[in-house]
Amino acid sequence: MNLLLNPKQYRDRNYPDERSKEIMLKTIEWFENKGLAAQKEAYHNREFCNDFKEFVTKEGFFETLFLPKGYGSDPNQYYSTYRLYEFSEICGFYGSGYWYTFHVSHLGLIPVLLGDNEEAKHRAARILKENPLCAFGLSEQEHGADIYSTETMLYPQGDGTYVARGRKYYIGNGNVANIISVFGKFADTGEYVFFLVDSQHPRFECVKNIIDFNQQFVAEFILHDYPITEADILSRGQKAWDDMLNTINICKFNIGSGSTGVATHAFYEALNHAYHRIIYGKRVTDFPHIRRLFMDSWLRLIAMKLFGLRATDYMRMANENDKRYLLYNPLMKMKVSTEAERTIEQLFDIIAAKGFEKDTYFEQAAVEIKGYPKLEGTRHVNMALVAKLIPSYMFMPQPFEEFGRITDNRNDDFLFRQGPTRGYAKTRFHDYNIAYNSVSHLPNVKIFMEQIEAFKEYLMVSGQDLAKQMEDFDYLLGVGELFTLIPYGQLIIESAKIEGVKDEVMNQLFDLFIRDFSAYAVNLYGKYQNTDAQLEKIMKMIKRPVPNREEFEKVLQEEVYSLVDVYRQNP
């Protein structure tokens, strides 16, 4: 079993059409033909990836990937989170500069597609053919995540037109995008608005690239009485506000898949290096601490991939009566990306100084991976969202129809009609015990279930006081880290059944999760806000996995070390 992306042994993900597979294969071919040396030269020279822009423009990939049914030139067009997942992972696998241009283009186009302006949607589809790089003009330097305080304004001119004035900050692709969705307010009413601008317009000033550590162009720009007509206005009022939040809901999913790609490439490079390096007469991969580090990093990668695939299914299944994706999506952004960062830190402990060498992929991965958890809402913001769902997830299960892996050519319609963002805490979930009971014969799953029960007891003794305690973000993070492992494990179990993952792999995976859960419990135990009743329940969460050296050795040799030399990027 190798669930991990391997461009040299591309696994057909059962796409229903040849175009989807063609996109993945041609993208892999383009990167491999470019080669690692040229890629690293561009990275060190901080070159904006114009060659990638030219490639995706020629091939029309973003048109196929981004546009829902009814737009674009392909009669078989459909919007699929499933194929976006893999394209995002491939881009991340080769470099965050490429992934970022893809990601912010996705962000920039979605407000157009969510909006009320039908002509703007077709206009954007036409522009994509000439320049597929888009931008999302949301944040401002003075306000950061405080979108309520945005100062960019549309000033009415008395003839039905407007001029836009304002400054936006931290805007990826702001140097080249012809489609920039800008969030602001009407100056006369204070009503929210989304409108379109073009970076090449004479009233648009690209001030500078505000970063200087890789290939990305993250712009500061100013609108100097930029002329706006009704044809440029995408949405107004509450609809504009909802479209802003729903755009982030849709696109932050890319962060998990992109970071999975980064960590996977780093894993292959670290494994190849360690296996072929002899120290004190032994292979580095034979040292006991290295064996544990490789096992844990591989298990984290497998968990990230399994969760991502299953979360994709929930994104595609979403409808008015099934909004479970509202939990799994922030986990994809927050949990998966932090697990990727943690994985690379473990791999760095293995390869040590090698990880600083400028000719390796690892050198850039170690830097770039730190950015993923900080995008589209910090860990704190996403954990605050997740924490609102603890009561409904843990205590109010509802029946839902079961479904498997969704790889067909359905259009993910509901993502474009999510509607108002209120009522988040009322989201309902199916019983997580269904998944856990299906593998409760595994010793470490059984212990993990005991930890879940102890967490549930902690919630019960906490009562209404917990909401007050979690107003302190430090305490909220402590509780949230424990909670997120439960739905994370649930979706991994569901996905593992679909992918045919072996029991011994799952048992070793939950060995890791028990240790993680225990560490999070120790962290929560140290918080001053805890009552004596809470401390008693937290202590019950601290457990030891059931050790199985024979199983550990089997998985290490047959699954982890079997990946030695299966992938090296073309030089």
CSV table of N, CA, C and O in Angstrom, one decimal, residues 151-205:
chain,number,residue,atom,x,y,z
A,151,GLU,N,-11.3,49.5,5.2
A,151,GLU,CA,-11.4,50.9,4.8
A,151,GLU,C,-11.5,51.2,3.3
A,151,GLU,O,-11.6,52.3,2.9
A,152,THR,N,-11.4,50.2,2.5
A,152,THR,CA,-11.6,50.3,1.1
A,152,THR,C,-13.0,50.7,0.8
A,152,THR,O,-13.9,50.0,1.2
A,153,MET,N,-13.2,51.7,0.0
A,153,MET,CA,-14.6,52.3,-0.2
A,153,MET,C,-14.9,52.5,-1.7
A,153,MET,O,-14.0,52.8,-2.5
A,154,LEU,N,-16.2,52.3,-2.0
A,154,LEU,CA,-16.7,52.8,-3.3
A,154,LEU,C,-17.5,54.0,-3.1
A,154,LEU,O,-18.4,54.1,-2.3
A,155,TYR,N,-17.1,55.1,-3.8
A,155,TYR,CA,-17.7,56.4,-3.6
A,155,TYR,C,-18.7,56.6,-4.8
A,155,TYR,O,-18.2,56.6,-6.0
A,156,PRO,N,-20.0,56.8,-4.6
A,156,PRO,CA,-20.9,57.0,-5.7
A,156,PRO,C,-20.6,58.4,-6.4
A,156,PRO,O,-20.3,59.4,-5.7
A,157,GLN,N,-20.8,58.4,-7.7
A,157,GLN,CA,-20.5,59.6,-8.5
A,157,GLN,C,-21.7,60.3,-9.0
A,157,GLN,O,-21.6,61.3,-9.7
A,158,GLY,N,-22.9,59.8,-8.6
A,158,GLY,CA,-24.1,60.5,-8.9
A,158,GLY,C,-24.7,60.1,-10.3
A,158,GLY,O,-25.8,60.5,-10.6
A,159,ASP,N,-24.0,59.3,-11.1
A,159,ASP,CA,-24.5,58.9,-12.4
A,159,ASP,C,-24.6,57.3,-12.4
A,159,ASP,O,-24.6,56.8,-13.5
A,160,GLY,N,-24.6,56.7,-11.3
A,160,GLY,CA,-24.7,55.2,-11.2
A,160,GLY,C,-23.4,54.5,-11.2
A,160,GLY,O,-23.3,53.3,-11.2
A,161,THR,N,-22.3,55.3,-11.3
A,161,THR,CA,-20.9,54.7,-11.3
A,161,THR,C,-20.3,55.1,-9.9
A,161,THR,O,-20.8,55.9,-9.1
A,162,TYR,N,-19.1,54.5,-9.7
A,162,TYR,CA,-18.4,54.7,-8.5
A,162,TYR,C,-16.9,54.9,-8.8
A,162,TYR,O,-16.4,54.5,-9.9
A,163,VAL,N,-16.2,55.4,-7.8
A,163,VAL,CA,-14.7,55.3,-7.8
A,163,VAL,C,-14.3,54.6,-6.6
A,163,VAL,O,-14.9,54.8,-5.5
A,164,ALA,N,-13.3,53.7,-6.7
A,164,ALA,CA,-12.8,52.9,-5.6
A,164,ALA,C,-11.5,53.6,-5.0
A,164,ALA,O,-10.6,54.0,-5.8
A,165,ARG,N,-11.5,53.7,-3.7
A,165,ARG,CA,-10.3,54.2,-3.1
A,165,ARG,C,-9.9,53.3,-1.9
A,165,ARG,O,-10.8,52.9,-1.1
A,166,GLY,N,-8.7,53.0,-1.8
A,166,GLY,CA,-8.3,52.1,-0.7
A,166,GLY,C,-7.0,51.4,-1.0
A,166,GLY,O,-6.4,51.4,-2.1
A,167,ARG,N,-6.5,50.8,0.1
A,167,ARG,CA,-5.2,50.1,0.0
A,167,ARG,C,-5.3,48.7,0.6
A,167,ARG,O,-5.9,48.5,1.6
A,168,LYS,N,-4.9,47.7,-0.2
A,168,LYS,CA,-5.0,46.3,0.2
A,168,LYS,C,-3.6,45.8,0.4
A,168,LYS,O,-2.6,46.2,-0.3
A,169,TYR,N,-3.4,44.8,1.3
A,169,TYR,CA,-2.1,44.4,1.7
A,169,TYR,C,-2.2,42.9,1.9
A,169,TYR,O,-3.2,42.3,2.3
A,170,TYR,N,-1.1,42.2,1.5
A,170,TYR,CA,-0.9,40.8,1.6
A,170,TYR,C,-1.8,40.1,0.5
A,170,TYR,O,-2.6,39.1,0.8
A,171,ILE,N,-1.7,40.5,-0.7
A,171,ILE,CA,-2.6,40.0,-1.8
A,171,ILE,C,-1.7,39.3,-2.8
A,171,ILE,O,-1.0,39.8,-3.6
A,172,GLY,N,-1.8,37.9,-2.7
A,172,GLY,CA,-1.0,37.1,-3.7
A,172,GLY,C,-1.5,37.3,-5.1
A,172,GLY,O,-2.7,37.5,-5.4
A,173,ASN,N,-0.5,37.3,-6.0
A,173,ASN,CA,-0.7,37.5,-7.5
A,173,ASN,C,-1.2,38.9,-7.8
A,173,ASN,O,-1.6,39.2,-8.9
A,174,GLY,N,-1.1,39.8,-6.8
A,174,GLY,CA,-1.5,41.2,-7.0
A,174,GLY,C,-0.7,42.0,-8.1
A,174,GLY,O,-1.1,43.1,-8.5
A,175,ASN,N,0.4,41.4,-8.5
A,175,ASN,CA,1.2,42.0,-9.5
A,175,ASN,C,0.8,41.7,-10.9
A,175,ASN,O,1.0,42.5,-11.9
A,176,VAL,N,0.0,40.6,-11.1
A,176,VAL,CA,-0.2,40.1,-12.5
A,176,VAL,C,-1.7,39.9,-12.8
A,176,VAL,O,-2.1,39.7,-13.9
A,177,ALA,N,-2.6,39.8,-11.8
A,177,ALA,CA,-3.9,39.3,-12.0
A,177,ALA,C,-4.8,40.3,-12.7
A,177,ALA,O,-4.8,41.5,-12.4
A,178,ASN,N,-5.5,39.8,-13.7
A,178,ASN,CA,-6.5,40.6,-14.4
A,178,ASN,C,-7.9,40.5,-13.7
A,178,ASN,O,-8.8,41.3,-13.9
A,179,ILE,N,-8.0,39.5,-12.8
A,179,ILE,CA,-9.2,39.3,-12.0
A,179,ILE,C,-8.8,39.4,-10.6
A,179,ILE,O,-8.2,38.5,-10.0
A,180,ILE,N,-9.2,40.6,-10.0
A,180,ILE,CA,-9.0,40.7,-8.5
A,180,ILE,C,-10.3,41.1,-7.9
A,180,ILE,O,-10.9,42.1,-8.2
A,181,SER,N,-10.8,40.2,-7.0
A,181,SER,CA,-12.0,40.4,-6.3
A,181,SER,C,-11.7,41.2,-5.0
A,181,SER,O,-11.0,40.7,-4.2
A,182,VAL,N,-12.2,42.4,-5.0
A,182,VAL,CA,-11.9,43.3,-3.9
A,182,VAL,C,-13.1,43.4,-2.9
A,182,VAL,O,-14.2,43.7,-3.4
A,183,PHE,N,-12.8,43.3,-1.6
A,183,PHE,CA,-13.9,43.4,-0.6
A,183,PHE,C,-13.8,44.8,0.0
A,183,PHE,O,-12.7,45.2,0.4
A,184,GLY,N,-14.9,45.5,0.1
A,184,GLY,CA,-14.9,46.8,0.6
A,184,GLY,C,-16.3,47.2,1.1
A,184,GLY,O,-17.1,46.4,1.4
A,185,LYS,N,-16.5,48.5,1.2
A,185,LYS,CA,-17.8,49.1,1.6
A,185,LYS,C,-18.3,50.2,0.7
A,185,LYS,O,-17.4,50.9,0.1
A,186,PHE,N,-19.6,50.5,0.6
A,186,PHE,CA,-20.1,51.7,0.0
A,186,PHE,C,-19.9,52.8,0.9
A,186,PHE,O,-20.3,52.7,2.1
A,187,ALA,N,-19.3,53.9,0.5
A,187,ALA,CA,-18.9,55.0,1.3
A,187,ALA,C,-20.2,55.7,1.9
A,187,ALA,O,-20.2,56.2,3.0
A,188,ASP,N,-21.3,55.7,1.1
A,188,ASP,CA,-22.5,56.4,1.6
A,188,ASP,C,-23.3,55.6,2.5
A,188,ASP,O,-24.0,56.2,3.4
A,189,THR,N,-23.3,54.3,2.5
A,189,THR,CA,-24.2,53.5,3.3
A,189,THR,C,-23.5,52.6,4.3
A,189,THR,O,-24.1,52.1,5.2
A,190,GLY,N,-22.2,52.3,4.1
A,190,GLY,CA,-21.4,51.4,4.9
A,190,GLY,C,-21.7,49.9,4.6
A,190,GLY,O,-21.2,49.0,5.3
A,191,GLU,N,-22.5,49.7,3.5
A,191,GLU,CA,-22.9,48.3,3.1
A,191,GLU,C,-21.6,47.7,2.5
A,191,GLU,O,-20.9,48.3,1.8
A,192,TYR,N,-21.5,46.4,2.8
A,192,TYR,CA,-20.4,45.6,2.2
A,192,TYR,C,-20.6,45.4,0.7
A,192,TYR,O,-21.7,45.4,0.2
A,193,VAL,N,-19.4,45.3,0.0
A,193,VAL,CA,-19.5,45.1,-1.4
A,193,VAL,C,-18.3,44.3,-1.9
A,193,VAL,O,-17.2,44.4,-1.3
A,194,PHE,N,-18.5,43.4,-2.9
A,194,PHE,CA,-17.4,42.8,-3.6
A,194,PHE,C,-17.4,43.4,-5.0
A,194,PHE,O,-18.4,43.5,-5.7
A,195,PHE,N,-16.2,43.8,-5.5
A,195,PHE,CA,-16.1,44.3,-6.9
A,195,PHE,C,-14.8,43.9,-7.5
A,195,PHE,O,-13.9,43.4,-6.9
A,196,LEU,N,-14.8,44.0,-8.9
A,196,LEU,CA,-13.6,43.5,-9.6
A,196,LEU,C,-12.7,44.7,-10.1
A,196,LEU,O,-13.2,45.7,-10.5
A,197,VAL,N,-11.4,44.4,-10.0
A,197,VAL,CA,-10.4,45.4,-10.5
A,197,VAL,C,-9.4,44.5,-11.3
A,197,VAL,O,-9.3,43.3,-11.2
A,198,ASP,N,-8.5,45.3,-12.0
A,198,ASP,CA,-7.5,44.7,-12.9
A,198,ASP,C,-6.2,45.3,-12.5
A,198,ASP,O,-6.0,46.5,-12.5
A,199,SER,N,-5.2,44.5,-12.3
A,199,SER,CA,-3.8,45.0,-11.9
A,199,SER,C,-3.2,45.8,-12.9
A,199,SER,O,-2.2,46.5,-12.7
A,200,GLN,N,-3.6,45.7,-14.2
A,200,GLN,CA,-3.0,46.4,-15.3
A,200,GLN,C,-3.7,47.8,-15.6
A,200,GLN,O,-3.3,48.5,-16.5
A,201,HIS,N,-4.7,48.1,-14.8
A,201,HIS,CA,-5.4,49.4,-15.0
A,201,HIS,C,-4.6,50.5,-14.5
A,201,HIS,O,-3.9,50.4,-13.5
A,202,PRO,N,-4.6,51.7,-15.2
A,202,PRO,CA,-3.7,52.8,-14.8
A,202,PRO,C,-4.1,53.4,-13.4
A,202,PRO,O,-3.2,54.1,-12.8
A,203,ARG,N,-5.3,53.1,-12.9
A,203,ARG,CA,-5.6,53.6,-11.6
A,203,ARG,C,-5.3,52.6,-10.5
A,203,ARG,O,-5.7,52.8,-9.4
A,204,PHE,N,-4.7,51.5,-10.9
A,204,PHE,CA,-4.2,50.5,-9.9
A,204,PHE,C,-2.7,50.6,-9.8
A,204,PHE,O,-1.9,50.6,-10.7
A,205,GLU,N,-2.3,50.8,-8.5
A,205,GLU,CA,-0.9,50.9,-8.2
A,205,GLU,C,-0.4,49.7,-7.4
A,205,GLU,O,-0.9,49.5,-6.3
